[in-house]
């Protein structure tokens, strides 16, 4: 739910099977905050094109924002998506969209990460808010990733 009480959605699916999707996640480690933005369009044939932007905020250096954009390709079939950021090592990111949440298996350790639906302007507000008033150690201002265990087999 947004501040005005309206339900946020994961994307704007098109009538022919395509759509536009924007998700972000937040994590902090050793005084550095990391925010990731996934912004893609799924074409009616299931191909994905978009961008992955990694933002690093350092509490110790004012104005310490570093953005690293990468192009993104992949495929989407219904709620299942495979994302491949260009120029990055590692396996593709596999995920599942449910409502306003994208859950991914972004690494080889079987951990899952949760991304929340947003829009580019909303993401910029989140980054600005965290940069302007970093949370005290041990507290998170933005929603943190949810680490879930392995999914049980049906």
PDB file of C-alpha atoms in Angstrom:
ATOM      1  CA  UNK A   1       0.000   0.000   0.000  1.00  0.00           C
ATOM      2  CA  UNK A   2       1.258   3.468  -0.760  1.00  0.00           C
ATOM      3  CA  UNK A   3       1.038   6.436   1.584  1.00  0.00           C
ATOM      4  CA  UNK A   4      -2.306   7.440   0.106  1.00  0.00           C
ATOM      5  CA  UNK A   5      -3.692   3.931   0.693  1.00  0.00           C
ATOM      6  CA  UNK A   6      -3.672   2.830  -2.935  1.00  0.00           C
ATOM      7  CA  UNK A   7      -2.299  -0.571  -3.838  1.00  0.00           C
ATOM      8  CA  UNK A   8       1.006  -0.488  -5.691  1.00  0.00           C
ATOM      9  CA  UNK A   9       1.483  -2.864  -8.577  1.00  0.00           C
ATOM     10  CA  UNK A  10       4.516  -4.701  -9.856  1.00  0.00           C
ATOM     11  CA  UNK A  11       4.288  -3.332 -13.341  1.00  0.00           C
ATOM     12  CA  UNK A  12       2.072  -2.200 -16.120  1.00  0.00           C
ATOM     13  CA  UNK A  13       1.329  -5.342 -18.092  1.00  0.00           C
ATOM     14  CA  UNK A  14       0.306  -4.671 -21.661  1.00  0.00           C
ATOM     15  CA  UNK A  15      -2.699  -6.249 -23.307  1.00  0.00           C
ATOM     16  CA  UNK A  16      -0.509  -8.364 -25.591  1.00  0.00           C
ATOM     17  CA  UNK A  17       1.597  -9.929 -22.840  1.00  0.00           C
ATOM     18  CA  UNK A  18       4.287  -7.269 -22.508  1.00  0.00           C
ATOM     19  CA  UNK A  19       4.702  -4.760 -19.686  1.00  0.00           C
ATOM     20  CA  UNK A  20       6.968  -2.359 -17.806  1.00  0.00           C
ATOM     21  CA  UNK A  21       8.391  -3.415 -14.433  1.00  0.00           C
ATOM     22  CA  UNK A  22      10.429  -1.481 -11.836  1.00  0.00           C
ATOM     23  CA  UNK A  23      11.737  -3.039  -8.599  1.00  0.00           C
ATOM     24  CA  UNK A  24      14.370  -2.092  -5.998  1.00  0.00           C
ATOM     25  CA  UNK A  25      16.116  -3.618  -3.024  1.00  0.00           C
ATOM     26  CA  UNK A  26      18.259  -2.270  -0.174  1.00  0.00           C
ATOM     27  CA  UNK A  27      21.040  -3.752   1.917  1.00  0.00           C
ATOM     28  CA  UNK A  28      23.756  -2.370   4.191  1.00  0.00           C
ATOM     29  CA  UNK A  29      27.186  -3.683   5.075  1.00  0.00           C
ATOM     30  CA  UNK A  30      30.113  -2.130   6.976  1.00  0.00           C
ATOM     31  CA  UNK A  31      28.719   1.423   6.876  1.00  0.00           C
ATOM     32  CA  UNK A  32      27.894   1.301   3.175  1.00  0.00           C
ATOM     33  CA  UNK A  33      24.356   1.156   1.819  1.00  0.00           C
ATOM     34  CA  UNK A  34      23.530  -0.552  -1.453  1.00  0.00           C
ATOM     35  CA  UNK A  35      20.354   0.091  -3.421  1.00  0.00           C
ATOM     36  CA  UNK A  36      19.647  -1.785  -6.638  1.00  0.00           C
ATOM     37  CA  UNK A  37      17.075  -0.800  -9.254  1.00  0.00           C
ATOM     38  CA  UNK A  38      15.755  -3.196 -11.890  1.00  0.00           C
ATOM     39  CA  UNK A  39      13.780  -1.376 -14.608  1.00  0.00           C
ATOM     40  CA  UNK A  40      12.684  -3.400 -17.631  1.00  0.00           C
ATOM     41  CA  UNK A  41      10.124  -3.768 -20.365  1.00  0.00           C
ATOM     42  CA  UNK A  42       8.867  -7.194 -21.355  1.00  0.00           C
ATOM     43  CA  UNK A  43       7.932  -7.374 -25.016  1.00  0.00           C
ATOM     44  CA  UNK A  44       4.954  -9.483 -26.193  1.00  0.00           C
ATOM     45  CA  UNK A  45       7.356 -12.245 -27.333  1.00  0.00           C
ATOM     46  CA  UNK A  46       8.717 -12.564 -23.758  1.00  0.00           C
ATOM     47  CA  UNK A  47      12.080 -10.868 -24.329  1.00  0.00           C
ATOM     48  CA  UNK A  48      13.262  -8.389 -21.698  1.00  0.00           C
ATOM     49  CA  UNK A  49      15.223  -5.155 -22.234  1.00  0.00           C
ATOM     50  CA  UNK A  50      16.043  -2.586 -19.580  1.00  0.00           C
ATOM     51  CA  UNK A  51      18.572  -1.406 -17.024  1.00  0.00           C
ATOM     52  CA  UNK A  52      20.058  -2.532 -13.732  1.00  0.00           C
ATOM     53  CA  UNK A  53      21.409   0.349 -11.642  1.00  0.00           C
ATOM     54  CA  UNK A  54      23.541  -0.282  -8.564  1.00  0.00           C
ATOM     55  CA  UNK A  55      23.774   2.645  -6.143  1.00  0.00           C
ATOM     56  CA  UNK A  56      26.349   2.727  -3.364  1.00  0.00           C
ATOM     57  CA  UNK A  57      26.004   5.257  -0.530  1.00  0.00           C
ATOM     58  CA  UNK A  58      28.848   5.715   1.932  1.00  0.00           C
ATOM     59  CA  UNK A  59      27.896   7.113   5.346  1.00  0.00           C
ATOM     60  CA  UNK A  60      31.458   8.345   5.852  1.00  0.00           C
ATOM     61  CA  UNK A  61      31.668  10.595   2.798  1.00  0.00           C
ATOM     62  CA  UNK A  62      29.130  13.378   2.178  1.00  0.00           C
ATOM     63  CA  UNK A  63      27.743  13.172  -1.316  1.00  0.00           C
ATOM     64  CA  UNK A  64      29.229   9.678  -1.487  1.00  0.00           C
ATOM     65  CA  UNK A  65      26.741   8.378  -4.025  1.00  0.00           C
ATOM     66  CA  UNK A  66      28.030   6.177  -6.813  1.00  0.00           C
ATOM     67  CA  UNK A  67      25.644   4.925  -9.518  1.00  0.00           C
ATOM     68  CA  UNK A  68      26.631   2.100 -11.835  1.00  0.00           C
ATOM     69  CA  UNK A  69      24.088   1.511 -14.624  1.00  0.00           C
ATOM     70  CA  UNK A  70      24.174  -1.647 -16.758  1.00  0.00           C
ATOM     71  CA  UNK A  71      21.946  -2.740 -19.599  1.00  0.00           C
ATOM     72  CA  UNK A  72      19.715  -5.709 -18.874  1.00  0.00           C
ATOM     73  CA  UNK A  73      18.315  -8.457 -21.099  1.00  0.00           C
ATOM     74  CA  UNK A  74      16.485 -11.678 -20.424  1.00  0.00           C
ATOM     75  CA  UNK A  75      13.150 -13.408 -20.745  1.00  0.00           C
ATOM     76  CA  UNK A  76       9.826 -13.396 -18.929  1.00  0.00           C
ATOM     77  CA  UNK A  77       7.014 -15.923 -19.029  1.00  0.00           C
ATOM     78  CA  UNK A  78       4.108 -14.933 -16.804  1.00  0.00           C
ATOM     79  CA  UNK A  79       5.457 -14.317 -13.302  1.00  0.00           C
ATOM     80  CA  UNK A  80       8.824 -16.039 -13.957  1.00  0.00           C
ATOM     81  CA  UNK A  81      11.689 -13.846 -15.141  1.00  0.00           C
ATOM     82  CA  UNK A  82      15.347 -14.402 -16.023  1.00  0.00           C
ATOM     83  CA  UNK A  83      17.507 -11.259 -15.997  1.00  0.00           C
ATOM     84  CA  UNK A  84      21.025 -10.945 -17.400  1.00  0.00           C
ATOM     85  CA  UNK A  85      22.867  -7.693 -16.540  1.00  0.00           C
ATOM     86  CA  UNK A  86      25.447  -6.827 -19.240  1.00  0.00           C
ATOM     87  CA  UNK A  87      29.094  -6.664 -18.267  1.00  0.00           C
ATOM     88  CA  UNK A  88      28.653  -8.490 -14.973  1.00  0.00           C
ATOM     89  CA  UNK A  89      30.034 -11.888 -14.078  1.00  0.00           C
ATOM     90  CA  UNK A  90      27.957 -14.656 -12.608  1.00  0.00           C
ATOM     91  CA  UNK A  91      24.919 -16.625 -13.583  1.00  0.00           C
ATOM     92  CA  UNK A  92      21.645 -15.044 -14.750  1.00  0.00           C
ATOM     93  CA  UNK A  93      19.243 -13.890 -12.032  1.00  0.00           C
ATOM     94  CA  UNK A  94      16.067 -15.969 -11.887  1.00  0.00           C
ATOM     95  CA  UNK A  95      13.019 -14.533 -10.160  1.00  0.00           C
ATOM     96  CA  UNK A  96       9.297 -14.721  -9.588  1.00  0.00           C
ATOM     97  CA  UNK A  97       6.906 -11.757  -9.446  1.00  0.00           C
ATOM     98  CA  UNK A  98       4.042 -11.893  -6.954  1.00  0.00           C
ATOM     99  CA  UNK A  99       1.979  -8.728  -6.505  1.00  0.00           C
ATOM    100  CA  UNK A 100       4.397  -5.881  -5.772  1.00  0.00           C
ATOM    101  CA  UNK A 101       7.319  -8.208  -4.948  1.00  0.00           C
ATOM    102  CA  UNK A 102      10.084  -9.779  -7.029  1.00  0.00           C
ATOM    103  CA  UNK A 103      11.929 -12.636  -5.312  1.00  0.00           C
ATOM    104  CA  UNK A 104      15.245 -13.644  -6.895  1.00  0.00           C
ATOM    105  CA  UNK A 105      17.955 -16.264  -6.483  1.00  0.00           C
ATOM    106  CA  UNK A 106      20.718 -13.831  -7.298  1.00  0.00           C
ATOM    107  CA  UNK A 107      23.677 -15.900  -6.220  1.00  0.00           C
ATOM    108  CA  UNK A 108      24.967 -19.444  -6.019  1.00  0.00           C
ATOM    109  CA  UNK A 109      24.354 -19.839  -2.272  1.00  0.00           C
ATOM    110  CA  UNK A 110      20.597 -20.480  -2.720  1.00  0.00           C
ATOM    111  CA  UNK A 111      19.734 -17.280  -0.813  1.00  0.00           C
ATOM    112  CA  UNK A 112      16.789 -15.356  -2.146  1.00  0.00           C
ATOM    113  CA  UNK A 113      16.394 -11.591  -2.184  1.00  0.00           C
ATOM    114  CA  UNK A 114      13.200  -9.577  -2.245  1.00  0.00           C
ATOM    115  CA  UNK A 115      12.732  -6.501  -4.408  1.00  0.00           C
ATOM    116  CA  UNK A 116       9.779  -4.135  -3.942  1.00  0.00           C
ATOM    117  CA  UNK A 117       7.849  -2.423  -6.727  1.00  0.00           C
ATOM    118  CA  UNK A 118       8.582   1.274  -7.211  1.00  0.00           C
ATOM    119  CA  UNK A 119       9.053   3.717 -10.069  1.00  0.00           C
ATOM    120  CA  UNK A 120      12.190   5.644 -11.104  1.00  0.00           C
ATOM    121  CA  UNK A 121      11.096   8.844  -9.319  1.00  0.00           C
ATOM    122  CA  UNK A 122      10.238   6.885  -6.165  1.00  0.00           C
ATOM    123  CA  UNK A 123      13.641   5.183  -6.253  1.00  0.00           C
ATOM    124  CA  UNK A 124      15.415   8.555  -6.549  1.00  0.00           C
ATOM    125  CA  UNK A 125      13.471   9.782  -3.476  1.00  0.00           C
ATOM    126  CA  UNK A 126      14.549   6.678  -1.529  1.00  0.00           C
ATOM    127  CA  UNK A 127      18.200   7.233  -2.496  1.00  0.00           C
ATOM    128  CA  UNK A 128      18.015  10.944  -1.616  1.00  0.00           C
ATOM    129  CA  UNK A 129      16.346  10.208   1.720  1.00  0.00           C
ATOM    130  CA  UNK A 130      18.923   7.604   2.714  1.00  0.00           C
ATOM    131  CA  UNK A 131      21.767   9.859   1.535  1.00  0.00           C
ATOM    132  CA  UNK A 132      20.444  12.920   3.397  1.00  0.00           C
ATOM    133  CA  UNK A 133      19.742  11.163   6.685  1.00  0.00           C
ATOM    134  CA  UNK A 134      21.581   7.876   6.944  1.00  0.00           C
ATOM    135  CA  UNK A 135      20.075   5.569   9.551  1.00  0.00           C
ATOM    136  CA  UNK A 136      21.979   4.854  12.769  1.00  0.00           C
ATOM    137  CA  UNK A 137      24.058   1.694  12.726  1.00  0.00           C
ATOM    138  CA  UNK A 138      21.829  -1.334  12.998  1.00  0.00           C
ATOM    139  CA  UNK A 139      18.749   0.418  11.602  1.00  0.00           C
ATOM    140  CA  UNK A 140      17.469   0.446   8.071  1.00  0.00           C
ATOM    141  CA  UNK A 141      15.555   3.325   6.551  1.00  0.00           C
ATOM    142  CA  UNK A 142      14.593   1.575   3.332  1.00  0.00           C
ATOM    143  CA  UNK A 143      13.032  -1.880   3.255  1.00  0.00           C
ATOM    144  CA  UNK A 144      15.749  -4.491   3.571  1.00  0.00           C
ATOM    145  CA  UNK A 145      16.042  -7.668   1.562  1.00  0.00           C
ATOM    146  CA  UNK A 146      14.190 -10.694   2.851  1.00  0.00           C
ATOM    147  CA  UNK A 147      16.393 -13.723   3.043  1.00  0.00           C
ATOM    148  CA  UNK A 148      14.275 -16.806   2.631  1.00  0.00           C
ATOM    149  CA  UNK A 149      15.324 -20.389   2.897  1.00  0.00           C
ATOM    150  CA  UNK A 150      15.177 -22.814   0.010  1.00  0.00           C
ATOM    151  CA  UNK A 151      11.730 -23.282  -1.475  1.00  0.00           C
ATOM    152  CA  UNK A 152      10.295 -26.671  -0.488  1.00  0.00           C
ATOM    153  CA  UNK A 153       9.640 -29.079  -3.325  1.00  0.00           C
ATOM    154  CA  UNK A 154       5.961 -29.682  -4.114  1.00  0.00           C
TER     155      UNK A 154
END
